[in-house]
Coordinates of C-alpha atoms in Angstrom, one line a residue:
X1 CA 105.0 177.4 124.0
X2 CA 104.4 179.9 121.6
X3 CA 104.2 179.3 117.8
X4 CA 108.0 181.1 116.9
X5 CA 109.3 178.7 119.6
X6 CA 107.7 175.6 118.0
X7 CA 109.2 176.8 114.7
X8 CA 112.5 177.2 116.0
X9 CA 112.6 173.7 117.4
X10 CA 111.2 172.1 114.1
X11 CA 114.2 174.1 112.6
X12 CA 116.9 172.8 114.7
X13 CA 115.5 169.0 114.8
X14 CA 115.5 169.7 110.9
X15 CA 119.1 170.9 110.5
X16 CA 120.3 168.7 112.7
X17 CA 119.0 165.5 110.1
X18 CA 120.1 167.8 107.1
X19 CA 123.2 167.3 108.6
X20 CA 123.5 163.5 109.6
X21 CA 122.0 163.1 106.3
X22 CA 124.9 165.2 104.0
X23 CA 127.3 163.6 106.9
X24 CA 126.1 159.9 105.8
X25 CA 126.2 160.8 102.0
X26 CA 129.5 161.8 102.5
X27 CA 131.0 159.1 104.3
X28 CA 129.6 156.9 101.7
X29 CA 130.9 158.6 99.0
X30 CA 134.3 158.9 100.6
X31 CA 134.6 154.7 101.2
X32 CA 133.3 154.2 97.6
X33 CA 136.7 156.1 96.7
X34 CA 138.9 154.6 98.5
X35 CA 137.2 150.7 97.4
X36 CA 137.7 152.2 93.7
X37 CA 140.9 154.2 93.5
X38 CA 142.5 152.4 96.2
X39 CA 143.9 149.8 94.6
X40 CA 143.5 151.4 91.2
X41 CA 146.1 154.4 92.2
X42 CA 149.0 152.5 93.0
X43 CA 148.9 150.1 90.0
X44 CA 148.9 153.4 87.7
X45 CA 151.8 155.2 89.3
X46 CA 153.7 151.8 89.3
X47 CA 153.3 151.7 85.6
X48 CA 155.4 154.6 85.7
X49 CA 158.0 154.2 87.8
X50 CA 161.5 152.3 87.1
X51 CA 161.3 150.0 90.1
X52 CA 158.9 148.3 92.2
X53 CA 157.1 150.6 94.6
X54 CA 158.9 148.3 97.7
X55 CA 162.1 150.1 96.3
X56 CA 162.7 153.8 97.7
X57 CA 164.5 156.4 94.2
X58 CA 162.1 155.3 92.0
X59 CA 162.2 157.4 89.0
X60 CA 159.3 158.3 86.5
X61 CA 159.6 156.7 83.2
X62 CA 158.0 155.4 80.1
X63 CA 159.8 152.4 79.9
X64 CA 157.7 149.6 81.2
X65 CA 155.4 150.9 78.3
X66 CA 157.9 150.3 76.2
X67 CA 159.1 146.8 77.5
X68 CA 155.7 145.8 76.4
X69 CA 155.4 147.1 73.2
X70 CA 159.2 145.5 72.2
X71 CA 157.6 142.3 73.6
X72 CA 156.5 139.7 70.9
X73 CA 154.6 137.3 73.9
X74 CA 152.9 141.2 74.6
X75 CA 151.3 141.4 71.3
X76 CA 150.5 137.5 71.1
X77 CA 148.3 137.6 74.3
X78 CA 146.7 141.0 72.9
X79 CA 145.8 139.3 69.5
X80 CA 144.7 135.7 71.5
X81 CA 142.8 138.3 74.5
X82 CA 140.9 139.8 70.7
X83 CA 140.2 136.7 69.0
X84 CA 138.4 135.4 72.2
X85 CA 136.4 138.4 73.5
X86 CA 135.2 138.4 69.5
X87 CA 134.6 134.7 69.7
X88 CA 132.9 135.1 73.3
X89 CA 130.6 138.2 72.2
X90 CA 129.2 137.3 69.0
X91 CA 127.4 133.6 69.6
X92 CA 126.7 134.7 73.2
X93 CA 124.1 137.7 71.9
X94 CA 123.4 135.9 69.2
X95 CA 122.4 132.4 71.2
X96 CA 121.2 134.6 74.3
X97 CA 118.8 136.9 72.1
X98 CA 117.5 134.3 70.5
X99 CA 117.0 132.2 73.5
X100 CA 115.5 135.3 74.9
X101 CA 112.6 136.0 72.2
X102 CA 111.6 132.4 72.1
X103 CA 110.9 132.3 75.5
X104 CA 109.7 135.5 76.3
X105 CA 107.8 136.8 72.9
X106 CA 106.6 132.9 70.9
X107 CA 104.5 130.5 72.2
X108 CA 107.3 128.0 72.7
X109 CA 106.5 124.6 74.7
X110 CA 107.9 124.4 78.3
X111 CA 108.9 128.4 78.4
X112 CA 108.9 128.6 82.1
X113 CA 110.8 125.3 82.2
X114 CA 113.2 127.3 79.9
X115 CA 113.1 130.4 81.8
X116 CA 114.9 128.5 84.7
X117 CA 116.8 126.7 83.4
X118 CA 118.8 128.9 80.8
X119 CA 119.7 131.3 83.7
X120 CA 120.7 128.2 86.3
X121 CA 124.6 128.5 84.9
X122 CA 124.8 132.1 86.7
X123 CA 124.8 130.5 90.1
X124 CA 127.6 127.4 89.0
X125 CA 131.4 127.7 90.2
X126 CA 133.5 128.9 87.6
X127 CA 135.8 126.3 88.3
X128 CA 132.9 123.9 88.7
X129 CA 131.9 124.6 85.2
X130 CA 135.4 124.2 83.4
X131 CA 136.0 120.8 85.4
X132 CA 132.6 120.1 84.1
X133 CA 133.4 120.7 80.3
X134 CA 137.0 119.0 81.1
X135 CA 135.2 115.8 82.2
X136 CA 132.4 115.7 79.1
X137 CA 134.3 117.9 76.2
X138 CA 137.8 117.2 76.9
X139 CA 139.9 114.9 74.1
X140 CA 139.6 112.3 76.4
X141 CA 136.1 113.3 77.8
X142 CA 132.6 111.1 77.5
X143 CA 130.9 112.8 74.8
X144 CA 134.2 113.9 72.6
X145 CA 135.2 109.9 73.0
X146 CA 131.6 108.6 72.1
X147 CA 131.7 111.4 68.7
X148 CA 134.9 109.9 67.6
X149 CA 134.1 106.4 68.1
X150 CA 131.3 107.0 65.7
X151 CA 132.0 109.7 63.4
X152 CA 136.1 109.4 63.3
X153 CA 137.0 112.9 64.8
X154 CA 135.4 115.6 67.1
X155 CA 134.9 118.7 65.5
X156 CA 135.8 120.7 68.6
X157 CA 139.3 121.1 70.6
X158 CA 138.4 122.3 74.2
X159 CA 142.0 123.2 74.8
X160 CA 141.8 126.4 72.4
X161 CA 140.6 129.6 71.9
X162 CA 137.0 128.2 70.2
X163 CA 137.3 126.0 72.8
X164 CA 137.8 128.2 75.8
X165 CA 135.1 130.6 74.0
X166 CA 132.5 127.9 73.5
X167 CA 133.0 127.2 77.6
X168 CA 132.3 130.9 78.3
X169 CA 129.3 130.5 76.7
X170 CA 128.1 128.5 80.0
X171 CA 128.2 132.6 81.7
X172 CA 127.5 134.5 78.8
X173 CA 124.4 133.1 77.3
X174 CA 122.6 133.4 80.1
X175 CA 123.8 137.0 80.9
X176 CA 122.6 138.0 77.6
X177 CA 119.5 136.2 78.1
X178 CA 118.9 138.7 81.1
X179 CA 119.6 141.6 79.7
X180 CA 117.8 140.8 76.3
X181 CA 114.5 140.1 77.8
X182 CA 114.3 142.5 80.5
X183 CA 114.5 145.0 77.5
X184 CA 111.7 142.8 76.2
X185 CA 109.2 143.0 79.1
X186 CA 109.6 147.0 78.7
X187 CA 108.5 147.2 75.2
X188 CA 104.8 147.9 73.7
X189 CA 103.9 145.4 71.8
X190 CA 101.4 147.1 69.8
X191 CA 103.6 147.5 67.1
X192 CA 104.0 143.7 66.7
X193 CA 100.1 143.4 67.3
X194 CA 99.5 145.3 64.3
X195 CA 101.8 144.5 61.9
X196 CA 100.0 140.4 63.3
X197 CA 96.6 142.3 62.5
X198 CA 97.8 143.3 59.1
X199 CA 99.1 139.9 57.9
X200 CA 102.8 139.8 58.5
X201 CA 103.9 136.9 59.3
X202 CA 105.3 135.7 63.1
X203 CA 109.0 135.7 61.5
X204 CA 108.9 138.8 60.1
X205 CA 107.6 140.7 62.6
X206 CA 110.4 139.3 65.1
X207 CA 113.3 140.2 62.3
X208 CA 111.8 143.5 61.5
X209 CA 110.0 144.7 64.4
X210 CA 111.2 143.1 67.4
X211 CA 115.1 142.8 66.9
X212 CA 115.9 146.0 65.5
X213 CA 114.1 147.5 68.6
X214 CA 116.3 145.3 71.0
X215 CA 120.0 147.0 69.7
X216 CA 120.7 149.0 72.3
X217 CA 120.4 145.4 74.6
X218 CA 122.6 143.9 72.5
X219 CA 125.3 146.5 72.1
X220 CA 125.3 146.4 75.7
X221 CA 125.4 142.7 76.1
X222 CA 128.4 142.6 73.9
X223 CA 130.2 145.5 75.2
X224 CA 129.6 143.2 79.0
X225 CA 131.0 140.1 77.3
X226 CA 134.1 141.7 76.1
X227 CA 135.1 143.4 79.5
X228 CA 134.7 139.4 81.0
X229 CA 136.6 137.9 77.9
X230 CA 139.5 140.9 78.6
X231 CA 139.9 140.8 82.3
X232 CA 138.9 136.3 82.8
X233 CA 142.1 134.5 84.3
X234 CA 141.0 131.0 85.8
X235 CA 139.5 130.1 82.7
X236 CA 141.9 130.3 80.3
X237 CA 144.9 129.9 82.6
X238 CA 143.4 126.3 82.7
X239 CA 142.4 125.4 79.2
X240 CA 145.2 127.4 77.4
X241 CA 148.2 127.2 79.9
X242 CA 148.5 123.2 78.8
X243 CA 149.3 124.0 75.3
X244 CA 151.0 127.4 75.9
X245 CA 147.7 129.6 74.8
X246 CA 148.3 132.9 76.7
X247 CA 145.8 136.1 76.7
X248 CA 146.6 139.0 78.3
X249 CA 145.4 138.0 81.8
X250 CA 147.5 135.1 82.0
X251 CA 149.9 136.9 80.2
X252 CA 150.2 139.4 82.9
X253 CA 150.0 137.1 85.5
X254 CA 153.0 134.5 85.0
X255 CA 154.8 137.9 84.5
X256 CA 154.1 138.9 88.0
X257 CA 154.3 135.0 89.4
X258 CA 158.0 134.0 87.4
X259 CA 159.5 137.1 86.6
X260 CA 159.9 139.5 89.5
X261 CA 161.9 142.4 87.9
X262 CA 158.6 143.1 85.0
X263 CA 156.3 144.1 87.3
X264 CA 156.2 147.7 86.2
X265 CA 155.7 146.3 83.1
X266 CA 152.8 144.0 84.2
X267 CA 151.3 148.0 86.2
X268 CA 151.8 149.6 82.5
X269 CA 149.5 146.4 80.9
X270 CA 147.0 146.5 83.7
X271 CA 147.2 150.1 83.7
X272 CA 146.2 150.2 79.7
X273 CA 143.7 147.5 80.4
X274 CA 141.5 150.0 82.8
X275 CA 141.9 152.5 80.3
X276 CA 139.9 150.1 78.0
X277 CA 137.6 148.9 80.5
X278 CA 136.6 152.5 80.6
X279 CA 136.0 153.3 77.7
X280 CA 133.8 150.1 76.9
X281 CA 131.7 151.4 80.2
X282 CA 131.3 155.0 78.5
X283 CA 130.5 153.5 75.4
X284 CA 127.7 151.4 76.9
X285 CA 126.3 154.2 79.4
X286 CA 126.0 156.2 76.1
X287 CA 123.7 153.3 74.4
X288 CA 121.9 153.1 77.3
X289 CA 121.2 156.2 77.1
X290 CA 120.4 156.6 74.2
X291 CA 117.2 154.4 74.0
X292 CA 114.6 156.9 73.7
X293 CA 115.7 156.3 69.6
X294 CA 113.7 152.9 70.1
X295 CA 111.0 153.8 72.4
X296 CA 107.8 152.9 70.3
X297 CA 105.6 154.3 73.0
X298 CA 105.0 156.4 76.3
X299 CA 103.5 154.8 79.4
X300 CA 102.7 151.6 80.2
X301 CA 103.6 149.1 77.7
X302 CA 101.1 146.7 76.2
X303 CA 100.6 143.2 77.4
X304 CA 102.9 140.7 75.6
X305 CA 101.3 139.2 72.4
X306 CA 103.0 135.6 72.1
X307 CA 103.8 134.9 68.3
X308 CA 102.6 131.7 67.3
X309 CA 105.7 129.6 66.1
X310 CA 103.1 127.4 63.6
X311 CA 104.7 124.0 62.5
X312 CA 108.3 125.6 64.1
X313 CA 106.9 125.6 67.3
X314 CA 108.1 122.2 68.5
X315 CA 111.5 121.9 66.3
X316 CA 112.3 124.9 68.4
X317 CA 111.8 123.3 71.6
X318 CA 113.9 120.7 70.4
X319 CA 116.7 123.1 69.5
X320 CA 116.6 125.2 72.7
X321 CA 116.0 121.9 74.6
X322 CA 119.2 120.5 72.5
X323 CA 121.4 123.9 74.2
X324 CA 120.3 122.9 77.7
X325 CA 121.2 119.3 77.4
X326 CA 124.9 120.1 75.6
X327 CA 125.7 123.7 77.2
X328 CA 124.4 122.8 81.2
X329 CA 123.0 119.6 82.0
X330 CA 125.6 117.3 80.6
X331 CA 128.7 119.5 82.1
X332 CA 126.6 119.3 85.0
X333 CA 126.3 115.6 85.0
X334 CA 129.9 115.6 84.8
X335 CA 130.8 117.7 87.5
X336 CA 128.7 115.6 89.5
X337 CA 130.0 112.4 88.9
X338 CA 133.7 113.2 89.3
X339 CA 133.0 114.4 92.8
X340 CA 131.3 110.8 93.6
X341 CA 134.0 109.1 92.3
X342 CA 137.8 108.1 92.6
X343 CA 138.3 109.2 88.5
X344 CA 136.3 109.8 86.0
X345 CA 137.0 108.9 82.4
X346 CA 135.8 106.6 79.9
X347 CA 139.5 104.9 79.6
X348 CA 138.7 103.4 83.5
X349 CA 135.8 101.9 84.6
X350 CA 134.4 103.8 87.7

């Protein structure tokens, strides 16, 4: 066989994979549009039509659009949808991050302990969970009946908005928690080694060094939690429904469940909140990208330094071991016991 021969083959056996390969790539690309605009498409155009889509003479309109806007229950659910994602987002980074530098940046008793445990929440049921704050947090619940018995009133009411907030913080913390120290493990720490060296001390290095260089994790973290709080049904269809607390989900869905003849309207709301949801993912793939503005230094990072915590270092473990106890174990407790038994309450003896 002579050497153009061999060429020739090696050419052939090479366009033939060039093409399996573009042929694969393709396909793939082809499925991942019709999983994404698949369902997306119709609910778009339905907005936009003056019937449902099962109807033949539908006619374009604007009208579902404005059937929402002269809807008072429409603007209700948008303000509730706001005060929650708000009330979601801003303890969720701000309990996550914190969580996330005492573990991963301080010398904070029982970290790897911690480090389990704070992310254990991301594989509960999302039903489990709410049953679980129902059973402990609940007017009637153990640990809301044991704080009025000895201090007159519960400062909490699980069914509303705090409430439903303060039980997405089960998800969100954690999520943050992620996020916030994954961006941790990728920065040098020589930075916080020097300022150490020069005399700063461990507090003032974390609020001037080592947070402002985390912003772009916590823009993102936010900008996650608000998408959830938006686009959440089960949640607060459960804890707000009782007392007629609607959000935009659950606004949109008894619409569609009770009240055939709006569902146009329902496609204009859903078709507003994708609109939104995009935006919020352009927003966050441009602070993502944009973290070369806190890069502190090329190649491999440093070795984490752990701050020393001093005299806080145990009354911190008490605090984050306080969060574990009220936000996991104790909704976790009560999850468990409800399933063992025929009711659960502290008015009936089990």
């Amino acid at each position: 066989m002579t050497l153009s021969t061999t060429a020739s083959l090696r050419r052939r056996r090479h366009g033939g994979a060039s093409r399996a390969d573009r042929l694969i790539q393709w396909g793939t690309w082809l499925l991942v549009v019709v999983l994404i605009f698949g369902p997306i498409v119709p609910v778009v155009y339905a907005g936009f039509v003056d019937r449902p889509l099962y109807e033949s003479g539908g006619v374009l309109t604007f009208g579902n659009f404005g059937t929402l806007v002269d809807d008072p229950e429409f603007w209700s659910a948008l303000r509730n949808t706001a005060l929650f994602a708000l009330m979601a987002a801003v303890p969720g980074v701000v309990i996550g991050a914190g969580l996330a530098v005492l573990v991963a940046r301080t010398d904070l008793p029982m970290r790897r302990a911690f480090s389990v445990i704070l992310v254990a929440p991301l594989l509960f049921p999302g039903l489990g969970v709410t049953l679980g704050w129902v059973t402990m947090y609940s007017p009637s619940g153990f640990v809301s009946t044991w704080v009025a018995d000895h201090f007159g009133s519960t400062p909490w009411n699980l069914y509303s908005l705090p409430g439903i907030a303060m039980v997405t913080l089960e998800k969100s913390v954690p999520l943050v928690y992620l996020m916030v120290r994954a961006r941790l493990s990728s920065l040098d720490t020589s930075i916080e080694s020097a300022a150490l060296t020069a005399g700063a001390r461990p507090l003032r290095v974390l609020l001037t060094i080592t947070v402002p260089m985390l912003r772009p994790a916590l823009w993102t973290a936010a900008i996650l939690i608000v998408m959830i709080a938006f686009e959440t049904l089960g949640l607060p269809l459960i804890l707000g429904g009782p007392v007629g607390i609607d959000t935009l989900s659950t606004y949109l869905y008894r619409i569609w469940t009770t009240d055939p003849g709006r569902q146009g309207a329902v496609s204009a709301a859903a078709s507003g909140l994708l609109l939104l949801v995009t935006v919020l993912l352009w927003l966050r793939t441009r602070i993502e990208g944009d973290t070369g503005r806190y890069t502190t230094a090329a190649g491999k990072p440093s070795a984490a330094r752990h701050l020393r915590l001093g005299p806080l270092r145990w009354p911190s473990a008490i605090v984050v071991g306080g969060y574990v106890v009220v936000a996991i174990l104790l909704p976790v407790i009560g999850l468990v016991m409800t399933s063992i038994t025929y009711i659960f309450t502290p008015a009936v003896s089990p």
